[in-house]
Amino acid sequence: MRFIYFAVAITFLLSPILAEDNPDSDITLVHRWSLNEDENGLLQISIDSEEEIAGLQFTLQFSDPNIFLGTPVTELSNDHVTVKSKVDSNELRVIGFSLEGKPLDLETPILSIPMLSYKAREQSVQLMIKDMVASSPKGTKINLRVSDGIIYVVPTLPKKFKLEQNYPNPFSGDTRINFDLPEDAIVNLKVMDILGNTVKALRKGVVPAGFYTVLWDGNSDNGSPVSPGEYLCSLKVGANYHTMKMVVLR
């Protein structure tokens, strides 16, 4: 989904926990950030990304007065990255960038942050990460969205409208329907039988430009499983209609 959200806090519980796909979300997870604590008490920040990243900025907040976050350091493979940080009360602000525009090596953790405790920890430590910003090697901003504890990194807006064939197809359980919107539009996405009767309304209303993945569980609007056979997925965008065939197996 194509949104840019900043100054939105998310919470990591350090035991550790990784960001995972949200089954209730219709957003495609493109890239994933994770924050983990290793056996030496270092917070390791990793990025799982298909897109090159050459700079990042974020703020870590912590509410435990017995916790102190030290100066972030890079792995050897990322020693070309200049890192600046500042601790202010219960916040650690970090910025990392490559003066040459060289992308980060994402095969290893990009940053390690010492986490010191003035007392022995007997429970998980709660951190909040906010103000996430990332940039490409060309210096362009990479769009971020925060939702349900997951940081989504989304590529640039699509250049044209596209409705992709659902996958899997045929299917007996769930299937995913992908469509791209190059601009904001009034959308009506639904499943119909071969006679044109509406079986399931999937998405309706004004939808911002972006890449979308909608899940259909094979049930009708009344919640009952549909009969096996052929169905039509209809997508109306403005005055234009687009359809594709789907096959349900039981």
PDB file of N, CA and C in Angstrom, residues 187-189 202-206:
ATOM      1  N   VAL A 187     -12.570   2.436  -6.369  1.00  0.00           N
ATOM      2  CA  VAL A 187     -12.365   1.031  -6.706  1.00  0.00           C
ATOM      3  C   VAL A 187     -13.519   0.188  -6.185  1.00  0.00           C
ATOM      4  N   ASN A 188     -13.909  -0.777  -6.999  1.00  0.00           N
ATOM      5  CA  ASN A 188     -14.889  -1.771  -6.571  1.00  0.00           C
ATOM      6  C   ASN A 188     -14.388  -3.142  -6.992  1.00  0.00           C
ATOM      7  N   LEU A 189     -13.873  -3.894  -6.035  1.00  0.00           N
ATOM      8  CA  LEU A 189     -13.310  -5.219  -6.291  1.00  0.00           C
ATOM      9  C   LEU A 189     -14.242  -6.256  -5.682  1.00  0.00           C
ATOM     10  N   LEU A 202     -14.940  -7.479  -1.973  1.00  0.00           N
ATOM     11  CA  LEU A 202     -13.600  -7.496  -1.399  1.00  0.00           C
ATOM     12  C   LEU A 202     -13.068  -6.114  -1.054  1.00  0.00           C
ATOM     13  N   ARG A 203     -13.332  -5.123  -1.886  1.00  0.00           N
ATOM     14  CA  ARG A 203     -12.824  -3.771  -1.632  1.00  0.00           C
ATOM     15  C   ARG A 203     -13.692  -2.771  -2.374  1.00  0.00           C
ATOM     16  N   LYS A 204     -14.107  -1.711  -1.689  1.00  0.00           N
ATOM     17  CA  LYS A 204     -14.958  -0.714  -2.330  1.00  0.00           C
ATOM     18  C   LYS A 204     -14.697   0.644  -1.707  1.00  0.00           C
ATOM     19  N   GLY A 205     -14.562   1.660  -2.562  1.00  0.00           N
ATOM     20  CA  GLY A 205     -14.345   3.014  -2.081  1.00  0.00           C
ATOM     21  C   GLY A 205     -13.131   3.656  -2.726  1.00  0.00           C
ATOM     22  N   VAL A 206     -12.761   4.807  -2.220  1.00  0.00           N
ATOM     23  CA  VAL A 206     -11.602   5.519  -2.734  1.00  0.00           C
ATOM     24  C   VAL A 206     -10.338   4.861  -2.183  1.00  0.00           C
TER      25      VAL A 206
END
